[in-house]
Coordinates of C-alpha atoms and ligand atoms in Angstrom, one line a residue:
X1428 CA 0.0 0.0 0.0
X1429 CA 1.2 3.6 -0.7
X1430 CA -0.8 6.2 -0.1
X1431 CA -0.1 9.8 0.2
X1432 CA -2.5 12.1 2.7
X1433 CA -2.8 15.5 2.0
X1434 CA -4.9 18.9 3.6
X1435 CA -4.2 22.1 4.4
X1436 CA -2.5 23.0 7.7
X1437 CA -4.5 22.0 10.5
X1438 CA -6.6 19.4 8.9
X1439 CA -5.5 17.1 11.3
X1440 CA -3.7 15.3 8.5
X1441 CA -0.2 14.4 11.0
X1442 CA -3.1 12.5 13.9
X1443 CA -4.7 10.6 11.0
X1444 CA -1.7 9.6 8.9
X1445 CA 0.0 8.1 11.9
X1446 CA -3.4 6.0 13.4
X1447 CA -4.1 5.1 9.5
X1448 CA -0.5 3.8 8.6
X1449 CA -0.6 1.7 11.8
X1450 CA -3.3 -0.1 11.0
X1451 CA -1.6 -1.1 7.6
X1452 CA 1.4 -1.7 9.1
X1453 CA 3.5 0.7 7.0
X1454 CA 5.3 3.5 8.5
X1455 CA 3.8 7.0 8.1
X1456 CA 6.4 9.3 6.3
X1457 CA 5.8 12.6 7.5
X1458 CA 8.3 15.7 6.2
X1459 CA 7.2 17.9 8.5
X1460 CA 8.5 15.9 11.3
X1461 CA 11.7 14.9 9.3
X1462 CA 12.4 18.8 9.2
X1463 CA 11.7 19.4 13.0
X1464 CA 13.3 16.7 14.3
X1465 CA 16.6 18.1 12.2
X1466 CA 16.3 21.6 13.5
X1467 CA 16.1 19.7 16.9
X1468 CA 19.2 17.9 16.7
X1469 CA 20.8 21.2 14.8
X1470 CA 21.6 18.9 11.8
X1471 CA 22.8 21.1 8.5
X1472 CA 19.9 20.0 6.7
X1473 CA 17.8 21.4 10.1
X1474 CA 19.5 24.8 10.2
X1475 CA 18.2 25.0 6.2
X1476 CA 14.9 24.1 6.3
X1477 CA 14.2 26.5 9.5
X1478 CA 14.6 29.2 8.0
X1479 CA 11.9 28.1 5.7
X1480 CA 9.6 26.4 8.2
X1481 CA 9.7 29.8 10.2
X1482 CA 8.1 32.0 7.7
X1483 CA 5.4 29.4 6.7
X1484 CA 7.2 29.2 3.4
X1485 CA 8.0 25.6 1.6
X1486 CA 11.2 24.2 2.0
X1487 CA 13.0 24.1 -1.6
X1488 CA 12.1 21.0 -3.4
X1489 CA 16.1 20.3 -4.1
X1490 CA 16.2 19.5 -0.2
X1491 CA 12.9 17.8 0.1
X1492 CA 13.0 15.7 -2.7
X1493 CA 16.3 14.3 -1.8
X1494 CA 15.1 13.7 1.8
X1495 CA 12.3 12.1 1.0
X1496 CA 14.3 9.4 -2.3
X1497 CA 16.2 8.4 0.6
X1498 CA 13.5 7.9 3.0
X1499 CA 11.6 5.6 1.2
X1500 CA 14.7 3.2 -0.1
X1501 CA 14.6 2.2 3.7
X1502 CA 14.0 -1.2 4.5
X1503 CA 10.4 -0.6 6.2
X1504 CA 9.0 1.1 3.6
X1505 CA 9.5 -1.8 1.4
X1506 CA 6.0 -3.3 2.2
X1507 CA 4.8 0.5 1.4
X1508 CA 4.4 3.5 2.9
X1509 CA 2.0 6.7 3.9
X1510 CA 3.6 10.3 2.8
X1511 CA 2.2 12.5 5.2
X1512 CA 2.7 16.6 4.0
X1513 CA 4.6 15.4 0.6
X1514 CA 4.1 16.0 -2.4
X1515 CA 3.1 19.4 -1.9
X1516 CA 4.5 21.4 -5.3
X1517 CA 3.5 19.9 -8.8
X1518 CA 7.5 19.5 -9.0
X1519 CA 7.5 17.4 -6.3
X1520 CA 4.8 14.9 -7.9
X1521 CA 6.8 14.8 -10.8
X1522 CA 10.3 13.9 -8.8
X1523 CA 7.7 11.3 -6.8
X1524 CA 6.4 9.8 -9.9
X1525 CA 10.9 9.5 -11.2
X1526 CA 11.6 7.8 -7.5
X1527 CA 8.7 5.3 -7.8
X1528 CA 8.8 4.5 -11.2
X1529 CA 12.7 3.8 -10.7
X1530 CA 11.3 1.6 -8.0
X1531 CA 8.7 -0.1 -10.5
X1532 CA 6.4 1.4 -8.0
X1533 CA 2.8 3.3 -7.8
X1534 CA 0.7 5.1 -5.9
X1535 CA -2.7 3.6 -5.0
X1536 CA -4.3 6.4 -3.3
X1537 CA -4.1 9.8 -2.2
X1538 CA -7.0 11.2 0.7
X1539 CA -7.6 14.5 0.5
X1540 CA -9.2 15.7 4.2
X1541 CA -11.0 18.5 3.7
X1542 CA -11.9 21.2 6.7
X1543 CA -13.5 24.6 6.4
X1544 CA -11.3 27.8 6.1
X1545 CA -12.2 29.1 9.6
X1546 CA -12.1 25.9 11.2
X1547 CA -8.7 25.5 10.5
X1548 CA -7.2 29.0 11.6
X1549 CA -9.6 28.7 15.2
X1550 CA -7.5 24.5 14.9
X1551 CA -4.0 25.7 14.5
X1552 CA -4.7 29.0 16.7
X1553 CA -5.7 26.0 19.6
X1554 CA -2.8 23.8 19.1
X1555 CA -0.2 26.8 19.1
X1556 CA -1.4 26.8 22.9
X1557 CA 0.5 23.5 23.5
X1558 CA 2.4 22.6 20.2
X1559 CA 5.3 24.9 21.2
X1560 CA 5.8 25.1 17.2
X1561 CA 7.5 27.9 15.4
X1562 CA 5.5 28.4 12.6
X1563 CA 2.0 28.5 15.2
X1564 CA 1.8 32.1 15.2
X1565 CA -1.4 33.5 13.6
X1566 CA 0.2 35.5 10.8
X1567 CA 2.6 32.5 10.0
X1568 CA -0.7 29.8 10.1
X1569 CA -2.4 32.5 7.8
X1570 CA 0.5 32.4 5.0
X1571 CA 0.8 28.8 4.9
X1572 CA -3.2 28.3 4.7
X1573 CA -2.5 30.9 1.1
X1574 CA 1.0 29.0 0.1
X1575 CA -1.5 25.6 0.7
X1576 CA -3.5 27.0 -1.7
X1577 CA -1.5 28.6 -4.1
X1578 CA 1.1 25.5 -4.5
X1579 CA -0.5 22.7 -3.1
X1580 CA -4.8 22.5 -3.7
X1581 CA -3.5 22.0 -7.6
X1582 CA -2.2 18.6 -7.0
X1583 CA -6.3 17.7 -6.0
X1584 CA -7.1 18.0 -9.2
X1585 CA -4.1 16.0 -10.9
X1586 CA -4.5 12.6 -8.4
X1587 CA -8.4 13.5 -9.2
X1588 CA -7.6 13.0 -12.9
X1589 CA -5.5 10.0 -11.9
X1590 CA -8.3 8.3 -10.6
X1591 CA -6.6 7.9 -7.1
X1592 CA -8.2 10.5 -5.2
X1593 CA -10.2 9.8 -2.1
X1594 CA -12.2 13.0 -0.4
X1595 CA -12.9 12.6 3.1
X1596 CA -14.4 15.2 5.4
X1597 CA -11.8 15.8 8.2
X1598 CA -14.3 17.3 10.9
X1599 CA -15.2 16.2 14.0
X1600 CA -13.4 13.8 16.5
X1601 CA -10.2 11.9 15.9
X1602 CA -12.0 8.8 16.0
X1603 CA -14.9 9.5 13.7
X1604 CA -12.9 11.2 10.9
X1605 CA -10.4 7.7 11.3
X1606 CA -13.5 5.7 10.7
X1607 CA -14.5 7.6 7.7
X1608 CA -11.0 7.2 6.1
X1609 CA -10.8 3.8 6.9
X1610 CA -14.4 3.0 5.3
X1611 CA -13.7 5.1 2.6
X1612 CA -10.4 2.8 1.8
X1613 CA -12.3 -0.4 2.5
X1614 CA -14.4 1.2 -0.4
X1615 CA -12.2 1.2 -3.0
X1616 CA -10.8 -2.2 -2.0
X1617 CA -7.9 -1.7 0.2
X1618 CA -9.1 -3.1 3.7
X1619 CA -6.5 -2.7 6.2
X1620 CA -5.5 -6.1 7.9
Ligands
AMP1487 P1 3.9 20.1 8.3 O1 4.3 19.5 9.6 O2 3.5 19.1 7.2 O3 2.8 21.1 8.5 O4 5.2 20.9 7.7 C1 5.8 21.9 8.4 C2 6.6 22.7 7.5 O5 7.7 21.9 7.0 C3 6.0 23.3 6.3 O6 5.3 24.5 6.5 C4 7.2 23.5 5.3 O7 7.9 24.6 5.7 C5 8.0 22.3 5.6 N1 7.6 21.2 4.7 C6 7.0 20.0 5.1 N2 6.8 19.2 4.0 C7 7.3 19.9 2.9 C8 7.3 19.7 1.6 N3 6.8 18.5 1.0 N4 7.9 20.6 0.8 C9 8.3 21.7 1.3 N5 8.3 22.1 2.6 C10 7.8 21.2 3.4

């Protein structure tokens, strides 16, 4: 199974990829994570990608795409895997669609979660309270819901023409919007075991 979950910030896209990979038993690939834990540990590659990650801007595709060709040559992602927050740029489908065919790989899915505008900002504005994340600050959440939608909504409609998109509504309580991904994948034929 490879799936890729995608939404705009504060969809609650991290919560679900991580409880939806688990029960697939592939690991959940998130980028956003990959960066933070690098500007935790101070790594090069962190000290880069701050800057970036800061401003609510994306971090350049050279670094990302790299990142992620080596992340998903690991042994565990073998079986498959769930990219959580990647692609993001139509570049970056374009370098996916290079490491997977290389691979003689492809995507099965892609879920979309979808949340109202507002919902989102009042989301992100609650989880700054306790995330202790950089980029939680109203202005910062405000330009990344625009550079979501400027560089990112596109790639909807590209995995929609693909035939691998999957829409799911991303309101309401952790458990309920699992379900509803869950039963939407059991849908299309890929039942988790
Ligand atoms: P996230 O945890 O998915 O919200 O990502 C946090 C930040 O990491 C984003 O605002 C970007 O600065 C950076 N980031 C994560 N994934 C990507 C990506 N695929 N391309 C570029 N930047 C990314």
């Amino acid at each position: 199974m490879r799936m890729i979950f995608m939404g705009p910030p504060g969809a609650g896209k991290g919560t679900q990829a991580t409880v939806v990979a688990g029960r697939f038993g592939i690991p959940a690939i998130s980028t956003g994570d990959i960066f933070r834990a690098n500007v935790s540990e101070g790594t090069p590659l962190g000290l880069e990608a701050k800057r970036y990650m800061d401003a609510g801007e994306y971090v350049p595709d050279s670094v990302t795409n790299e990142m992620v060709r080596n992340r998903i040559a690991e042994p565990d992602a073998e079986p498959g895997f769930l990219l959580d927050g990647y692609p993001r740029t139509l570049a970056q489908v374009e370098e996916l669609d290079g490491m997977l065919a290389d691979a003689g790989r492809s995507l099965d899915v892609v879920v979309v979660l979808t949340v109202d505008a507002d919902e989102l900002v009042q989301r992100l504005l609650k989880r700054a309270e306790t995330s202790g994340r950089s980029d939680d600050t109203e202005d910062v959440i405000r330009h990344r819901q625009d550079v979501y939608t400027e560089q990112t909504a596109p790639l909807i409609d590209v995995y929609r023409d693909r035939g691998l998109l999957l829409e799911v509504d991303g309101l309401g309580e952790v458990d309920e919007v699992t379900a509803r991904i869950l039963s939407a994948l059991d849908g299309r034929g890929s039942a988790a075991s």
